[in-house]
């Protein structure tokens, strides 16, 4: 593939006290690619997402987005440059109805800029976006306070909030965790559609089967380091990965 | 025949926020009543009150403004313990403009409102990133520090303060200026908080990381909320300088920080109307208790505690709920 590089991570380190959550990590994501990142719990996946989205600043190393250094850029600016992410721990505005949750990303400077400075009825756009991720159009769910929604809808809301920002690079942190097979199956087409629209997508996942079906490439983390990278079958055949997941005999 | 009490929400279309709802005078009155009643009370009452209660009413308006100023910050997730900073800053700026530069109240008050608000915003700007109790502590301390600075450097009259300010033309002018601004701020801010902009402010309180993740600079929005809030407080202070014809260290007193919070809590935070209602109850009560002497604070405190325990949601939400509900006895057939 000779697609341009969307994201380049160079020698990235993040040390929390004595834990190296991300340890000298380098990787590249090409434009339009869907890359899956897997690894055991505590291997630094979420920390990597936090570093890319600017919520956590690295101890050392660099992050380049479309060739531009965003290592020290404020998180809201990174969003406005076209990177948006979901949280593994969903973060809705609990007291607001689901569709009102959407108003806040729709209010962002990025959306206004893309809409050419003017903006119509945010409520209508919000309901459209929710429908896209699987909120039934004529049901009441979209009008219920986010705090009362079941996990499946909260995850979809989280995805809709990220999509509302029209990102070029979308990072999904364990979007499928806690969802039933049927729910996952209903969200997969949404992701495939985004991909057809040319978005670059990074998916952190524990649900390997579903991930392998849609990912172009897999990267495996363990103790903050990259231990394997490549096509799904290749990666899972690697000794290091087997050890990381199944443990090794001492 | 058994009976049971049934509670139903008043089912008029008007509550669905649609325009076609206003199809009868009764429904219009039902909607407009809660807005017209307090507005009419504030505008008509001064004509029937004696001088003493007119002064109390001015005090009500000032504390209602401070309580709303507090409520706006609270709705944006900033719990302030220092409304006195806003009040005192406005008071001193207006006093200085009048005393040293001879600016008449009609010029001094508006300038002090904006300039005082801007100064407070600048002072608190560095601590805007602090969360929760740390922000609160700083807001509590800053006005107390300013008092010590004035005392130590003897600037602006030092402990004596500045007196001989130009008064406003009449008590009625004072009342109508205060209540006019009060009503404007009340309805204006309530409307503001209903807009998408207001939604962003409330989002910051609920979950600031999510707002950041929506590509919005929360510090810029917090700064704006802080400026609006401190402008309201600064107006109250600037206005009182010309009512008292004096400005001095007491304008930074703890009363101006604590009473507004009590008012907002009694009336119910997050509604702005609750803050106003709280001031309408607490300020006259505090005046009425003045005669009792030492026990005043005890009674006052007791009243607050009883109130907070009995109606934790705040009086305004309680009344609003009751207003939209009807209760009636219905027969149960067995
Ligand atoms: N804010 C933090 N402070 C201290 N340690 C952290 C913090 N965030 C993550 N860690 C640590 O970093 C390591 C990686 O965590 P994380 O990135 O959440 O892993 P994953 O998402 O792969 O499960 C863990 O050991 C975790 O305890
Ligand atoms: Mg994680």
Coordinates of C-alpha atoms and ligand atoms in Angstrom, one line a residue:
Chain A
X1 CA 0.0 0.0 0.0
X2 CA 1.3 3.4 -0.8
X3 CA -1.4 5.5 1.0
X4 CA -0.2 8.5 2.8
X5 CA 0.6 8.2 6.5
X6 CA -2.2 9.7 8.7
X7 CA -0.7 9.1 12.0
X8 CA 2.9 8.4 13.0
X9 CA 3.9 7.6 16.6
X10 CA 7.6 7.9 17.3
X11 CA 9.3 6.3 20.3
X12 CA 6.4 7.2 22.5
X13 CA 6.7 6.7 26.3
X14 CA 4.3 7.3 29.1
X15 CA 5.4 6.5 32.6
X16 CA 2.9 6.7 35.5
X17 CA 5.0 6.6 38.7
X18 CA 6.9 3.4 38.1
X19 CA 4.7 1.9 35.5
X20 CA 5.7 2.3 31.9
X21 CA 2.1 2.3 30.5
X22 CA 3.5 2.9 27.0
X23 CA 7.0 2.0 26.4
X24 CA 9.1 3.2 23.4
X25 CA 6.2 2.6 21.0
X26 CA 6.5 3.4 17.3
X27 CA 3.8 2.8 14.8
X28 CA 2.2 4.2 11.7
X29 CA -1.4 4.3 10.5
X30 CA -2.1 4.9 6.9
X31 CA -4.9 7.0 5.6
X32 CA -8.1 5.1 5.1
X33 CA -6.9 2.1 7.0
X34 CA -8.7 0.2 9.7
X35 CA -6.2 -0.9 12.2
X36 CA -7.0 -3.1 15.2
X37 CA -5.0 -2.8 18.5
X38 CA -5.2 -5.7 20.9
X39 CA -3.4 -6.7 24.0
X40 CA -4.1 -8.1 27.5
X41 CA -5.6 -5.9 30.1
X42 CA -3.2 -3.2 31.4
X43 CA -1.1 -3.4 28.3
X44 CA -1.4 0.4 27.6
X45 CA -4.1 0.5 24.9
X46 CA -6.2 3.1 26.6
X47 CA -3.1 5.1 27.5
X48 CA -2.1 5.1 23.9
X49 CA -5.5 6.5 22.9
X50 CA -5.3 9.1 25.6
X51 CA -1.8 10.1 24.3
X52 CA -3.0 10.4 20.7
X53 CA -6.1 12.4 21.7
X54 CA -4.0 14.7 23.9
X55 CA -5.7 14.0 27.2
X56 CA -2.5 12.6 28.6
X57 CA 0.9 14.1 27.7
X58 CA 3.8 11.7 27.0
X59 CA 6.9 11.4 29.0
X60 CA 8.9 11.3 25.8
X61 CA 8.4 10.7 22.1
X62 CA 6.4 12.3 19.3
X63 CA 3.0 12.0 17.7
X64 CA 2.6 13.3 14.1
X65 CA -0.8 13.7 12.5
X66 CA -0.7 14.3 8.7
X67 CA 2.9 15.3 9.2
X68 CA 2.1 17.9 11.9
X69 CA 3.5 17.5 15.4
X70 CA 0.5 17.2 17.8
X71 CA 2.5 15.9 20.8
X72 CA 1.8 19.0 22.9
X73 CA -1.4 20.1 21.3
X74 CA -4.5 20.7 23.6
X75 CA -7.1 17.9 23.3
X76 CA -9.9 20.2 22.0
X77 CA -7.6 21.4 19.2
X78 CA -6.7 17.8 18.3
X79 CA -10.4 17.1 17.9
X80 CA -10.7 20.2 15.7
X81 CA -7.9 18.8 13.5
X82 CA -10.0 15.8 12.8
X83 CA -9.2 13.1 15.4
X84 CA -12.0 12.0 17.6
X85 CA -12.2 9.2 20.0
X86 CA -14.7 7.3 22.2
X87 CA -14.1 6.5 25.8
X88 CA -13.9 2.9 27.0
X89 CA -15.8 4.1 30.1
X90 CA -18.7 5.8 28.5
X91 CA -19.0 9.4 29.4
X92 CA -22.5 10.7 28.6
X93 CA -24.1 13.8 30.1
X94 CA -26.3 11.8 32.4
X95 CA -29.0 14.3 33.1
X96 CA -29.5 15.3 29.5
X97 CA -31.7 13.3 27.1
X98 CA -29.7 11.2 24.7
X99 CA -30.3 13.5 21.7
X100 CA -29.3 16.6 23.8
X101 CA -26.0 14.8 24.4
X102 CA -25.3 15.2 20.7
X103 CA -25.8 19.0 20.8
X104 CA -22.4 19.5 22.5
X105 CA -20.2 18.0 19.8
X106 CA -22.5 19.6 17.2
X107 CA -21.7 22.9 18.9
X108 CA -17.9 22.5 18.4
X109 CA -15.9 24.9 16.2
X110 CA -15.0 22.0 13.9
X111 CA -18.6 21.3 13.0
X112 CA -19.4 24.9 12.5
X113 CA -16.4 25.4 10.3
X114 CA -17.3 22.4 8.2
X115 CA -20.8 23.7 7.9
X116 CA -19.5 26.9 6.6
X117 CA -20.1 29.0 9.7
X118 CA -23.8 28.5 9.7
X119 CA -25.7 25.9 11.5
X120 CA -29.3 24.8 11.2
X121 CA -31.4 22.8 13.6
X122 CA -28.9 20.9 15.8
X123 CA -31.8 18.8 17.3
X124 CA -32.7 17.4 13.9
X125 CA -29.1 16.6 13.0
X126 CA -28.7 15.0 16.4
X127 CA -31.7 12.7 15.8
X128 CA -30.4 11.8 12.3
X129 CA -27.0 10.8 13.7
X130 CA -28.6 8.7 16.5
X131 CA -30.7 6.9 13.9
X132 CA -27.5 6.2 12.0
X133 CA -26.0 4.3 14.9
X134 CA -29.1 2.4 15.7
X135 CA -31.4 4.5 17.8
X136 CA -34.9 3.7 16.5
X137 CA -36.4 6.8 14.8
X138 CA -39.8 6.7 16.4
X139 CA -39.0 5.2 19.7
X140 CA -38.6 7.1 22.9
X141 CA -35.0 6.1 23.6
X142 CA -33.5 9.2 22.0
X143 CA -35.5 11.4 24.4
X144 CA -34.7 9.5 27.6
X145 CA -32.0 10.9 30.0
X146 CA -28.7 9.3 29.1
X147 CA -28.3 8.1 32.7
X148 CA -31.3 5.7 32.2
X149 CA -30.1 4.1 29.0
X150 CA -28.8 0.5 28.9
X151 CA -25.1 -0.1 28.1
X152 CA -25.8 -0.9 24.4
X153 CA -27.4 2.5 23.8
X154 CA -24.7 4.3 25.8
X155 CA -22.0 2.8 23.6
X156 CA -23.9 3.8 20.5
X157 CA -24.4 7.3 21.9
X158 CA -20.6 7.4 22.5
X159 CA -20.0 6.4 18.8
X160 CA -22.6 8.9 17.6
X161 CA -20.9 11.7 19.5
X162 CA -17.6 10.9 17.9
X163 CA -19.1 10.7 14.4
X164 CA -20.9 14.0 14.9
X165 CA -17.5 15.7 14.8
X166 CA -16.9 14.4 11.2
X167 CA -13.5 13.0 12.1
X168 CA -10.9 11.9 9.6
X169 CA -9.3 9.7 12.1
X170 CA -11.7 7.8 14.5
X171 CA -10.4 6.0 17.5
X172 CA -12.8 3.5 19.2
X173 CA -11.7 2.3 22.6
X174 CA -13.3 -1.1 23.2
X175 CA -16.6 -0.1 21.6
X176 CA -17.8 -3.6 21.6
X177 CA -17.1 -4.5 25.2
X178 CA -20.3 -5.2 27.2
X179 CA -22.4 -5.6 24.1
X180 CA -24.3 -8.7 23.0
X181 CA -23.5 -10.4 19.7
X182 CA -26.6 -9.0 18.1
X183 CA -25.6 -5.5 19.2
X184 CA -22.1 -5.9 17.9
X185 CA -23.6 -7.2 14.6
X186 CA -25.7 -4.1 14.3
X187 CA -22.8 -1.7 14.9
X188 CA -20.4 -3.4 12.5
X189 CA -22.1 -2.0 9.4
X190 CA -21.9 1.5 10.8
X191 CA -18.2 1.1 11.1
X192 CA -17.9 -0.4 7.6
X193 CA -19.8 2.5 6.2
X194 CA -17.5 5.0 7.8
X195 CA -14.6 3.2 6.3
X196 CA -16.1 3.3 2.8
X197 CA -16.4 7.0 3.4
X198 CA -12.7 7.1 3.6
X199 CA -12.2 7.5 7.4
X200 CA -9.1 6.2 9.0
X201 CA -10.1 4.0 12.0
X202 CA -8.2 2.7 15.0
X203 CA -10.1 0.1 16.9
X204 CA -9.0 -1.1 20.4
X205 CA -10.8 -4.4 20.9
X206 CA -11.0 -7.5 23.1
X207 CA -13.6 -9.1 20.8
X208 CA -11.0 -10.6 18.5
X209 CA -13.3 -12.5 16.2
X210 CA -15.4 -9.5 15.2
X211 CA -12.3 -7.3 15.0
X212 CA -10.4 -9.7 12.7
X213 CA -13.3 -9.7 10.3
X214 CA -13.1 -6.0 9.6
X215 CA -9.5 -4.9 10.4
X216 CA -6.9 -4.5 7.7
X217 CA -4.0 -4.9 10.1
X218 CA -3.5 -5.8 13.8
X219 CA -1.1 -4.5 16.3
X220 CA -0.5 -6.3 19.6
X221 CA 0.6 -4.5 22.7
X222 CA 2.0 -6.0 25.9
X223 CA 3.4 -4.0 28.8
X224 CA 3.3 -0.9 26.7
X225 CA 5.4 -2.4 23.9
X226 CA 4.5 -3.5 20.4
X227 CA 5.1 -7.2 20.3
X228 CA 3.6 -8.0 16.9
X229 CA 2.1 -6.3 13.9
X230 CA 0.6 -7.5 10.6
X231 CA -2.3 -9.5 9.3
X232 CA -4.6 -11.2 11.9
X233 CA -3.5 -14.8 11.2
X234 CA 0.2 -13.9 11.1
X235 CA 0.0 -12.0 14.3
X236 CA -1.9 -14.7 16.2
X237 CA 0.6 -17.3 15.1
X238 CA 3.4 -15.3 16.7
X239 CA 5.1 -16.9 19.8
X240 CA 5.2 -13.6 21.7
X241 CA 1.5 -13.1 21.3
X242 CA 0.7 -16.6 22.4
X243 CA 2.8 -16.0 25.5
X244 CA 1.2 -12.7 26.2
X245 CA -2.3 -14.1 26.0
X246 CA -1.8 -17.6 27.3
X247 CA 1.1 -17.1 29.6
X248 CA 4.4 -19.0 29.2
X249 CA 5.8 -21.9 31.1
X250 CA 8.7 -20.8 33.4
Chain B
X1 CA -66.8 3.5 48.7
X2 CA -63.1 4.0 48.9
X3 CA -61.3 7.0 47.7
X4 CA -57.7 7.6 46.8
X5 CA -55.8 10.7 45.9
X6 CA -54.7 10.9 42.4
X7 CA -52.0 13.2 41.1
X8 CA -51.9 14.1 37.4
X9 CA -49.8 16.4 35.4
X10 CA -51.8 19.2 33.8
X11 CA -52.1 17.9 30.3
X12 CA -52.2 20.9 28.1
X13 CA -50.3 21.0 24.9
X14 CA -48.5 24.1 26.0
X15 CA -46.0 22.0 27.9
X16 CA -44.8 20.4 24.7
X17 CA -43.0 23.7 23.7
X18 CA -44.9 24.0 20.5
X19 CA -46.3 27.2 19.2
X20 CA -49.8 26.0 18.4
X21 CA -50.2 25.4 22.1
X22 CA -51.3 28.9 22.8
X23 CA -54.9 28.5 21.7
X24 CA -56.8 29.9 24.6
X25 CA -56.5 32.7 27.1
X26 CA -56.6 30.3 30.0
X27 CA -53.6 28.4 28.6
X28 CA -51.8 31.5 27.9
X29 CA -52.3 32.7 31.4
X30 CA -51.3 29.4 32.8
X31 CA -48.0 29.8 31.0
X32 CA -47.4 33.5 31.5
X33 CA -48.7 33.7 35.0
X34 CA -45.5 32.4 36.7
X35 CA -43.6 35.0 34.8
X36 CA -46.0 37.9 35.1
X37 CA -46.6 37.5 38.8
X38 CA -43.1 38.0 40.1
X39 CA -42.5 40.7 37.5
X40 CA -45.6 42.6 38.6
X41 CA -44.8 42.1 42.3
X42 CA -41.3 43.6 41.8
X43 CA -42.6 46.5 39.8
X44 CA -45.7 47.4 41.9
X45 CA -44.7 46.5 45.4
X46 CA -42.3 49.5 45.9
X47 CA -45.2 51.9 45.5
X48 CA -46.9 50.6 48.6
X49 CA -43.9 50.0 50.9
X50 CA -42.6 52.3 53.6
X51 CA -39.1 53.6 53.4
X52 CA -37.6 50.9 55.6
X53 CA -39.1 48.0 53.5
X54 CA -38.1 49.8 50.4
X55 CA -34.5 49.5 51.6
X56 CA -35.1 45.9 52.3
X57 CA -36.4 45.4 48.8
X58 CA -33.2 46.9 47.4
X59 CA -31.3 44.5 49.5
X60 CA -33.4 41.6 48.2
X61 CA -32.6 42.6 44.6
X62 CA -28.9 42.9 45.3
X63 CA -28.7 39.5 47.0
X64 CA -30.9 37.9 44.3
X65 CA -28.4 39.2 41.7
X66 CA -25.5 37.8 43.7
X67 CA -27.4 34.5 44.1
X68 CA -28.0 34.2 40.4
X69 CA -24.4 35.1 39.7
X70 CA -23.5 32.2 42.0
X71 CA -26.0 29.9 40.4
X72 CA -24.7 30.6 36.9
X73 CA -21.1 29.6 38.0
X74 CA -22.5 26.5 39.8
X75 CA -24.3 25.5 36.6
X76 CA -21.0 25.6 34.8
X77 CA -19.4 23.5 37.5
X78 CA -17.6 26.2 39.4
X79 CA -18.6 26.4 43.0
X80 CA -17.7 29.8 44.2
X81 CA -17.4 30.8 47.9
X82 CA -16.5 34.4 46.9
X83 CA -19.3 36.4 45.4
X84 CA -17.9 39.2 47.7
X85 CA -15.0 39.5 45.3
X86 CA -17.4 40.4 42.4
X87 CA -19.5 42.7 44.6
X88 CA -16.5 44.4 46.2
X89 CA -14.7 44.9 42.9
X90 CA -17.7 46.6 41.3
X91 CA -18.3 48.7 44.4
X92 CA -14.7 49.9 44.5
X93 CA -14.4 50.6 40.8
X94 CA -17.6 52.7 40.8
X95 CA -16.5 54.4 44.0
X96 CA -13.1 55.3 42.6
X97 CA -14.6 56.5 39.3
X98 CA -17.0 58.7 41.3
X99 CA -14.6 59.9 44.0
X100 CA -11.4 60.6 42.1
X101 CA -12.7 61.3 38.6
X102 CA -16.1 62.8 39.4
X103 CA -18.0 60.3 37.2
X104 CA -21.7 60.5 37.8
X105 CA -23.5 57.2 38.8
X106 CA -25.0 56.8 35.3
X107 CA -21.5 56.5 33.9
X108 CA -19.7 55.0 36.9
X109 CA -22.1 52.1 37.4
X110 CA -22.0 50.7 33.8
X111 CA -18.2 51.1 33.6
X112 CA -17.7 49.5 37.0
X113 CA -20.0 46.7 35.9
X114 CA -18.0 45.8 32.9
X115 CA -14.5 46.7 34.2
X116 CA -15.2 45.1 37.6
X117 CA -16.4 42.0 35.9
X118 CA -13.3 41.9 33.7
X119 CA -10.9 42.5 36.6
X120 CA -12.5 39.6 38.6
X121 CA -12.3 37.4 35.6
X122 CA -8.6 38.2 35.2
X123 CA -7.9 37.6 38.9
X124 CA -9.6 34.1 38.8
X125 CA -8.2 33.2 35.3
X126 CA -5.1 31.4 36.6
X127 CA -7.3 29.2 38.9
X128 CA -9.9 28.3 36.3
X129 CA -8.1 25.0 35.7
X130 CA -8.5 24.0 39.4
X131 CA -11.3 21.7 40.0
X132 CA -13.8 21.3 42.8
X133 CA -12.8 22.4 46.3
X134 CA -9.5 24.0 45.1
X135 CA -11.3 26.5 43.0
X136 CA -13.7 27.2 45.8
X137 CA -10.9 27.8 48.3
X138 CA -9.3 30.4 46.1
X139 CA -12.5 32.3 45.6
X140 CA -13.0 32.3 49.3
X141 CA -9.6 33.7 50.0
X142 CA -9.1 36.3 47.3
X143 CA -11.7 38.9 48.7
X144 CA -10.2 38.4 52.2
X145 CA -6.8 39.1 50.8
X146 CA -7.9 42.2 49.0
X147 CA -9.2 43.6 52.3
X148 CA -5.8 43.1 53.9
X149 CA -4.1 44.7 50.9
X150 CA -6.3 47.8 51.2
X151 CA -5.7 47.9 55.0
X152 CA -2.0 47.6 54.7
X153 CA -1.4 49.9 51.8
X154 CA -4.0 52.4 52.8
X155 CA -5.1 52.9 49.2
X156 CA -8.5 54.1 48.3
X157 CA -9.1 55.6 51.8
X158 CA -7.7 52.5 53.6
X159 CA -9.8 51.4 56.6
X160 CA -11.8 54.6 56.4
X161 CA -13.0 53.9 52.8
X162 CA -14.3 56.5 50.5
X163 CA -17.4 58.5 51.4
X164 CA -19.5 61.3 49.9
X165 CA -20.4 59.4 46.7
X166 CA -23.1 60.9 44.5
X167 CA -26.4 59.3 45.4
X168 CA -29.0 58.2 42.9
X169 CA -31.8 60.7 42.5
X170 CA -34.4 59.0 44.6
X171 CA -35.2 55.8 46.5
X172 CA -37.7 54.8 43.8
X173 CA -35.0 55.2 41.1
X174 CA -32.8 53.0 43.2
X175 CA -35.5 50.3 43.5
X176 CA -36.5 50.4 39.9
X177 CA -32.9 50.3 38.7
X178 CA -32.2 47.3 41.0
X179 CA -35.4 45.4 40.2
X180 CA -35.3 46.2 36.5
X181 CA -31.8 44.7 36.2
X182 CA -32.9 41.8 38.4
X183 CA -35.7 40.9 36.1
X184 CA -33.6 41.4 33.0
X185 CA -30.9 39.2 34.4
X186 CA -33.4 36.6 35.6
X187 CA -35.2 36.2 32.3
X188 CA -32.1 36.7 30.2
X189 CA -30.0 34.1 31.9
X190 CA -32.9 31.6 32.1
X191 CA -33.2 32.0 28.3
X192 CA -29.5 31.8 27.8
X193 CA -29.3 28.5 29.7
X194 CA -32.0 27.0 27.5
X195 CA -29.9 27.6 24.3
X196 CA -27.3 25.3 22.9
X197 CA -24.7 27.6 24.5
X198 CA -26.2 27.0 27.9
X199 CA -26.2 23.3 27.2
X200 CA -22.4 23.4 26.7
X201 CA -22.0 25.2 30.0
X202 CA -24.1 22.6 31.8
X203 CA -22.1 19.9 30.0
X204 CA -18.9 21.3 31.6
X205 CA -20.5 20.8 35.0
X206 CA -21.7 17.2 34.2
X207 CA -18.6 16.0 32.5
X208 CA -15.9 18.4 31.4
X209 CA -13.7 15.7 29.7
X210 CA -16.6 14.8 27.4
X211 CA -17.0 18.5 26.4
X212 CA -13.3 18.7 25.7
X213 CA -13.6 15.5 23.6
X214 CA -16.3 17.3 21.6
X215 CA -13.6 19.8 20.4
X216 CA -14.7 22.6 22.7
X217 CA -12.3 24.6 24.7
X218 CA -13.8 24.3 28.2
X219 CA -11.5 27.0 29.6
X220 CA -12.8 29.6 27.1
X221 CA -16.4 28.8 28.0
X222 CA -15.6 28.8 31.7
X223 CA -14.0 32.2 31.2
X224 CA -17.1 33.5 29.5
X225 CA -19.4 32.1 32.3
X226 CA -17.1 33.7 34.8
X227 CA -17.2 37.0 33.1
X228 CA -21.0 37.0 32.9
X229 CA -21.3 36.0 36.5
X230 CA -18.8 38.5 37.8
X231 CA -20.4 41.3 35.7
X232 CA -23.7 40.6 37.5
X233 CA -22.0 40.7 40.9
X234 CA -20.0 43.8 40.0
X235 CA -23.2 45.6 39.0
X236 CA -24.7 44.8 42.4
X237 CA -21.6 46.3 44.1
X238 CA -21.4 49.4 41.9
X239 CA -25.0 50.1 42.5
X240 CA -24.7 49.7 46.3
X241 CA -21.8 52.2 46.4
X242 CA -24.2 54.9 45.3
X243 CA -27.0 53.7 47.5
X244 CA -24.8 53.8 50.6
X245 CA -22.9 56.8 49.2
X246 CA -19.8 55.0 50.6
X247 CA -17.4 52.3 49.7
X248 CA -15.0 50.6 52.1
X249 CA -13.6 47.3 53.2
X250 CA -17.0 45.8 54.3
X251 CA -17.9 45.3 50.6
X252 CA -15.6 42.3 50.7
X253 CA -17.3 40.9 53.7
X254 CA -18.2 37.2 54.0
X255 CA -21.9 38.0 54.1
X256 CA -21.9 38.8 50.4
X257 CA -20.4 35.3 49.7
X258 CA -22.5 33.2 52.1
X259 CA -26.0 34.7 51.9
X260 CA -26.2 34.3 48.1
X261 CA -25.3 30.6 48.4
X262 CA -27.9 30.1 51.1
X263 CA -30.5 31.8 48.9
X264 CA -29.6 29.6 45.9
X265 CA -29.8 26.5 48.0
X266 CA -33.1 27.3 49.7
X267 CA -34.7 28.4 46.4
X268 CA -33.0 25.6 44.5
X269 CA -29.9 25.8 42.4
X270 CA -29.8 25.4 38.6
X271 CA -32.9 27.4 37.9
X272 CA -31.9 31.0 38.6
X273 CA -35.5 31.6 39.6
X274 CA -34.8 29.6 42.7
X275 CA -31.9 31.8 43.6
X276 CA -34.1 34.9 43.3
X277 CA -36.9 33.2 45.3
X278 CA -34.4 32.3 48.0
X279 CA -33.3 35.9 48.3
X280 CA -36.9 37.0 48.5
X281 CA -37.4 34.8 51.5
X282 CA -34.0 35.0 53.3
X283 CA -33.3 38.7 53.1
X284 CA -36.5 39.9 54.7
X285 CA -36.3 37.1 57.2
X286 CA -32.8 38.2 58.2
X287 CA -34.2 41.7 58.6
X288 CA -37.2 40.6 60.7
X289 CA -34.9 38.6 62.9
X290 CA -32.7 41.6 63.5
X291 CA -34.9 42.6 66.5
X292 CA -34.1 39.4 68.4
X293 CA -30.4 40.2 68.9
X294 CA -27.9 37.4 69.6
X295 CA -30.2 34.5 68.9
X296 CA -30.7 35.7 65.3
X297 CA -28.0 33.7 63.8
X298 CA -29.1 30.6 65.6
X299 CA -32.7 30.9 64.4
X300 CA -31.6 31.8 60.9
X301 CA -29.3 28.8 60.8
X302 CA -32.1 26.6 62.1
X303 CA -34.5 27.8 59.5
X304 CA -31.9 27.0 56.7
X305 CA -31.3 23.5 58.0
X306 CA -35.0 22.7 58.3
X307 CA -35.6 24.1 54.8
X308 CA -32.8 22.1 53.2
X309 CA -33.9 18.9 54.9
X310 CA -37.5 19.3 54.1
X311 CA -37.2 20.4 50.5
X312 CA -33.8 19.3 49.3
X313 CA -34.7 19.9 45.7
X314 CA -35.2 23.6 46.5
X315 CA -38.4 25.6 46.8
X316 CA -38.6 26.6 43.1
X317 CA -38.6 23.1 41.7
X318 CA -41.1 22.1 44.4
X319 CA -43.5 24.9 43.5
X320 CA -43.0 24.3 39.8
X321 CA -43.8 20.7 40.1
X322 CA -46.9 21.5 42.2
X323 CA -48.0 24.1 39.7
X324 CA -48.0 21.6 36.9
X325 CA -49.8 19.0 38.9
X326 CA -53.3 18.7 40.0
X327 CA -54.4 16.5 42.9
X328 CA -57.9 15.1 43.2
X329 CA -59.8 12.4 45.0
X330 CA -61.1 9.6 42.8
X331 CA -63.3 6.8 43.7
X332 CA -62.1 3.3 43.6
X333 CA -64.5 0.6 42.7
X334 CA -63.7 -2.8 44.2
Ligands
LIG1 N1 -3.9 7.9 35.1 C1 -3.1 6.8 35.4 N2 -2.3 6.8 36.5 C2 -1.6 5.8 36.9 N3 -1.5 4.7 36.2 C3 -2.2 4.5 35.1 C4 -3.1 5.6 34.6 N4 -3.7 5.2 33.5 C5 -3.2 4.0 33.2 N5 -2.4 3.6 34.2 C6 -1.7 2.3 34.2 O1 -1.1 2.1 33.0 C7 -1.2 0.7 32.6 C8 -1.9 0.6 31.3 O2 -3.3 0.9 31.4 P1 -4.3 1.0 30.2 O3 -3.7 1.9 29.2 O4 -5.6 1.4 30.8 O5 -4.4 -0.4 29.7 P2 -5.5 -1.1 28.8 O6 -6.4 -0.1 28.2 O7 -4.6 -1.8 27.7 O8 -6.2 -2.1 29.6 C9 -1.9 0.0 33.7 O9 -1.0 -0.6 34.5 C10 -2.6 1.1 34.5 O10 -2.7 0.8 35.8
LIG2 MG1 -8.4 0.1 28.1

